[in-house]
Amino acid sequence: MVNTRMLSRRYVAAASAADGAYYRWARHSGVTMHTLDLLYALDDGLPHSQKQICEEWALPKTSVNTVVTACREAGHITLESMPDQPRQRQVCLTGAGRAYARETLRDLYAAEEQAMEETVTAFGPEFVDAVEFFSARFREALDRNLSEKEENQSV
């Protein structure tokens, strides 16, 4: 029989260790973790609103707003109107911001690529599918649990 409690603990410990590695990299690079998150999110070349970044990366709105303001003042990003969503603005890297992101993220990407190549060799590309599947099921289970608690408290 599979001990799901122990597997969950192992997963959480591994995820925390990975988060810790990103945190150490941010500190080594002289940026905050939220700045690293923003640069990483924007470095895919796709349009993103602050709201999308907060939702996709599970980041606090106030922290993202603070980082966006600081990066804007440093000349690394601009805020542009989104034609399909007039109340939101798209966060875009400037030329200087792309260069800054590239420099800040280069060695991090190299380490990720090495680790992912080794992981895919050992477990196959389905490894990422499994992590995404677990994450989605976990969020859904927590959301159900929280909804039930809220319903019970309001009765």
mmCIF file of C-alpha atoms in Angstrom:
data_model
loop_
_atom_site.group_PDB
_atom_site.id
_atom_site.type_symbol
_atom_site.label_atom_id
_atom_site.label_comp_id
_atom_site.label_asym_id
_atom_site.label_seq_id
_atom_site.Cartn_x
_atom_site.Cartn_y
_atom_site.Cartn_z
ATOM 1 C CA MET A 1 0.000 0.000 0.000
ATOM 2 C CA VAL A 2 1.270 3.468 -0.903
ATOM 3 C CA ASN A 3 1.901 5.799 2.022
ATOM 4 C CA THR A 4 0.478 9.006 0.502
ATOM 5 C CA ARG A 5 1.228 11.012 3.665
ATOM 6 C CA MET A 6 4.935 10.182 3.385
ATOM 7 C CA LEU A 7 4.935 10.868 -0.373
ATOM 8 C CA SER A 8 3.295 14.247 0.281
ATOM 9 C CA ARG A 9 5.948 15.108 2.867
ATOM 10 C CA ARG A 10 8.728 14.122 0.463
ATOM 11 C CA TYR A 11 7.169 16.223 -2.292
ATOM 12 C CA VAL A 12 6.768 19.275 -0.032
ATOM 13 C CA ALA A 13 10.346 18.938 1.210
ATOM 14 C CA ALA A 14 11.630 18.666 -2.372
ATOM 15 C CA ALA A 15 9.543 21.646 -3.525
ATOM 16 C CA SER A 16 10.784 23.689 -0.560
ATOM 17 C CA ALA A 17 14.384 22.770 -1.365
ATOM 18 C CA ALA A 18 13.867 23.890 -4.974
ATOM 19 C CA ASP A 19 12.284 27.149 -3.771
ATOM 20 C CA GLY A 20 15.270 27.619 -1.467
ATOM 21 C CA ALA A 21 17.642 27.206 -4.409
ATOM 22 C CA TYR A 22 15.795 29.944 -6.316
ATOM 23 C CA TYR A 23 15.915 32.158 -3.222
ATOM 24 C CA ARG A 24 19.675 31.628 -2.871
ATOM 25 C CA TRP A 25 20.107 32.452 -6.544
ATOM 26 C CA ALA A 26 18.085 35.651 -6.167
ATOM 27 C CA ARG A 27 20.223 36.756 -3.225
ATOM 28 C CA HIS A 28 23.416 35.868 -5.102
ATOM 29 C CA SER A 29 22.169 37.933 -8.053
ATOM 30 C CA GLY A 30 21.369 40.913 -5.827
ATOM 31 C CA VAL A 31 17.619 40.866 -6.445
ATOM 32 C CA THR A 32 14.636 40.040 -4.286
ATOM 33 C CA MET A 33 12.802 36.776 -4.829
ATOM 34 C CA HIS A 34 9.781 38.670 -6.187
ATOM 35 C CA THR A 35 12.004 40.554 -8.644
ATOM 36 C CA LEU A 36 13.420 37.235 -9.816
ATOM 37 C CA ASP A 37 9.853 35.902 -10.172
ATOM 38 C CA LEU A 38 8.818 38.938 -12.234
ATOM 39 C CA LEU A 39 11.849 38.757 -14.529
ATOM 40 C CA TYR A 40 11.307 35.026 -14.991
ATOM 41 C CA ALA A 41 7.612 35.502 -15.778
ATOM 42 C CA LEU A 42 8.284 38.282 -18.288
ATOM 43 C CA ASP A 43 11.260 36.613 -19.970
ATOM 44 C CA ASP A 44 9.027 34.294 -22.012
ATOM 45 C CA GLY A 45 8.316 37.135 -24.462
ATOM 46 C CA LEU A 46 4.526 36.862 -24.066
ATOM 47 C CA PRO A 47 2.218 39.654 -22.890
ATOM 48 C CA HIS A 48 1.325 39.593 -19.186
ATOM 49 C CA SER A 49 -0.782 41.807 -16.969
ATOM 50 C CA GLN A 50 0.100 42.200 -13.303
ATOM 51 C CA LYS A 51 -3.075 40.262 -12.490
ATOM 52 C CA GLN A 52 -1.996 37.350 -14.711
ATOM 53 C CA ILE A 53 1.450 37.274 -13.132
ATOM 54 C CA CYS A 54 -0.050 37.221 -9.638
ATOM 55 C CA GLU A 55 -2.432 34.393 -10.543
ATOM 56 C CA GLU A 56 -0.018 32.245 -12.575
ATOM 57 C CA TRP A 57 2.889 32.547 -10.155
ATOM 58 C CA ALA A 58 0.843 32.710 -6.911
ATOM 59 C CA LEU A 59 2.412 36.032 -5.950
ATOM 60 C CA PRO A 60 0.898 38.668 -3.644
ATOM 61 C CA LYS A 61 -0.544 41.642 -5.535
ATOM 62 C CA THR A 62 1.154 44.178 -3.285
ATOM 63 C CA SER A 63 4.565 42.547 -3.764
ATOM 64 C CA VAL A 64 4.182 42.434 -7.538
ATOM 65 C CA ASN A 65 3.034 46.049 -7.577
ATOM 66 C CA THR A 66 6.075 47.073 -5.495
ATOM 67 C CA VAL A 67 8.464 45.193 -7.808
ATOM 68 C CA VAL A 68 6.778 46.546 -10.940
ATOM 69 C CA THR A 69 7.125 50.090 -9.594
ATOM 70 C CA ALA A 70 10.816 49.577 -8.762
ATOM 71 C CA CYS A 71 11.564 47.944 -12.139
ATOM 72 C CA ARG A 72 9.699 50.699 -13.939
ATOM 73 C CA GLU A 73 11.715 53.363 -12.112
ATOM 74 C CA ALA A 74 14.923 51.479 -13.023
ATOM 75 C CA GLY A 75 13.885 51.539 -16.691
ATOM 76 C CA HIS A 76 13.506 47.765 -16.949
ATOM 77 C CA ILE A 77 9.785 47.647 -17.714
ATOM 78 C CA THR A 78 6.982 49.694 -19.175
ATOM 79 C CA LEU A 79 3.255 49.462 -18.601
ATOM 80 C CA GLU A 80 1.141 49.494 -21.740
ATOM 81 C CA SER A 81 -2.599 49.522 -22.299
ATOM 82 C CA MET A 82 -4.229 46.227 -23.154
ATOM 83 C CA PRO A 83 -6.802 46.788 -25.915
ATOM 84 C CA ASP A 84 -9.006 43.878 -24.858
ATOM 85 C CA GLN A 85 -8.840 44.778 -21.127
ATOM 86 C CA PRO A 86 -8.813 48.556 -20.653
ATOM 87 C CA ARG A 87 -8.606 48.368 -16.839
ATOM 88 C CA GLN A 88 -5.418 46.295 -16.942
ATOM 89 C CA ARG A 89 -2.007 47.169 -18.267
ATOM 90 C CA GLN A 90 0.524 44.892 -19.858
ATOM 91 C CA VAL A 91 3.920 44.657 -18.156
ATOM 92 C CA CYS A 92 6.674 44.674 -20.791
ATOM 93 C CA LEU A 93 10.442 44.427 -20.528
ATOM 94 C CA THR A 94 12.306 47.321 -22.136
ATOM 95 C CA GLY A 95 15.471 46.669 -24.125
ATOM 96 C CA ALA A 96 17.482 47.365 -20.970
ATOM 97 C CA GLY A 97 15.104 45.148 -19.006
ATOM 98 C CA ARG A 98 15.558 42.252 -21.459
ATOM 99 C CA ALA A 99 19.338 42.592 -21.147
ATOM 100 C CA TYR A 100 19.052 42.742 -17.342
ATOM 101 C CA ALA A 101 16.765 39.694 -17.268
ATOM 102 C CA ARG A 102 19.047 37.780 -19.643
ATOM 103 C CA GLU A 103 22.089 38.527 -17.477
ATOM 104 C CA THR A 104 20.276 37.780 -14.193
ATOM 105 C CA LEU A 105 18.690 34.553 -15.447
ATOM 106 C CA ARG A 106 21.409 33.114 -17.729
ATOM 107 C CA ASP A 107 23.178 30.877 -15.193
ATOM 108 C CA LEU A 108 19.891 30.015 -13.486
ATOM 109 C CA TYR A 109 18.481 28.791 -16.810
ATOM 110 C CA ALA A 110 21.648 26.746 -17.395
ATOM 111 C CA ALA A 111 21.251 25.030 -14.011
ATOM 112 C CA GLU A 112 17.545 24.395 -14.654
ATOM 113 C CA GLU A 113 18.301 22.942 -18.068
ATOM 114 C CA GLN A 114 20.943 20.599 -16.683
ATOM 115 C CA ALA A 115 18.658 19.432 -13.872
ATOM 116 C CA MET A 116 15.702 18.998 -16.247
ATOM 117 C CA GLU A 117 17.764 17.031 -18.775
ATOM 118 C CA GLU A 118 18.866 14.650 -16.032
ATOM 119 C CA THR A 119 15.317 14.396 -14.689
ATOM 120 C CA VAL A 120 13.778 13.756 -18.107
ATOM 121 C CA THR A 121 16.444 11.134 -18.802
ATOM 122 C CA ALA A 122 15.557 9.390 -15.535
ATOM 123 C CA PHE A 123 11.765 9.828 -15.513
ATOM 124 C CA GLY A 124 10.711 10.997 -18.970
ATOM 125 C CA PRO A 125 9.005 14.240 -19.982
ATOM 126 C CA GLU A 126 5.847 13.072 -18.202
ATOM 127 C CA PHE A 127 7.558 14.133 -14.979
ATOM 128 C CA VAL A 128 6.388 17.721 -15.535
ATOM 129 C CA ASP A 129 2.876 16.527 -16.434
ATOM 130 C CA ALA A 130 2.754 14.629 -13.130
ATOM 131 C CA VAL A 131 3.838 17.677 -11.114
ATOM 132 C CA GLU A 132 1.263 19.866 -12.895
ATOM 133 C CA PHE A 133 -1.424 17.225 -12.333
ATOM 134 C CA PHE A 134 -0.612 16.992 -8.619
ATOM 135 C CA SER A 135 -0.577 20.772 -8.256
ATOM 136 C CA ALA A 136 -3.989 21.146 -9.909
ATOM 137 C CA ARG A 137 -5.544 18.330 -7.813
ATOM 138 C CA PHE A 138 -4.041 19.790 -4.646
ATOM 139 C CA ARG A 139 -5.417 23.285 -5.357
ATOM 140 C CA GLU A 140 -8.846 21.820 -6.148
ATOM 141 C CA ALA A 141 -8.890 19.748 -2.950
ATOM 142 C CA LEU A 142 -7.882 22.740 -0.841
ATOM 143 C CA ASP A 143 -10.468 24.957 -2.548
ATOM 144 C CA ARG A 144 -13.194 22.373 -1.807
ATOM 145 C CA ASN A 145 -12.033 22.091 1.786
ATOM 146 C CA LEU A 146 -11.989 25.852 2.271
ATOM 147 C CA SER A 147 -15.433 26.230 0.672
ATOM 148 C CA GLU A 148 -16.864 23.587 2.992
ATOM 149 C CA LYS A 149 -15.341 25.292 6.028
ATOM 150 C CA GLU A 150 -16.747 28.651 4.954
ATOM 151 C CA GLU A 151 -20.201 27.107 4.423
ATOM 152 C CA ASN A 152 -20.114 25.461 7.856
ATOM 153 C CA GLN A 153 -19.042 28.721 9.529
ATOM 154 C CA SER A 154 -21.861 30.696 7.914
ATOM 155 C CA VAL A 155 -24.540 28.265 9.108
#
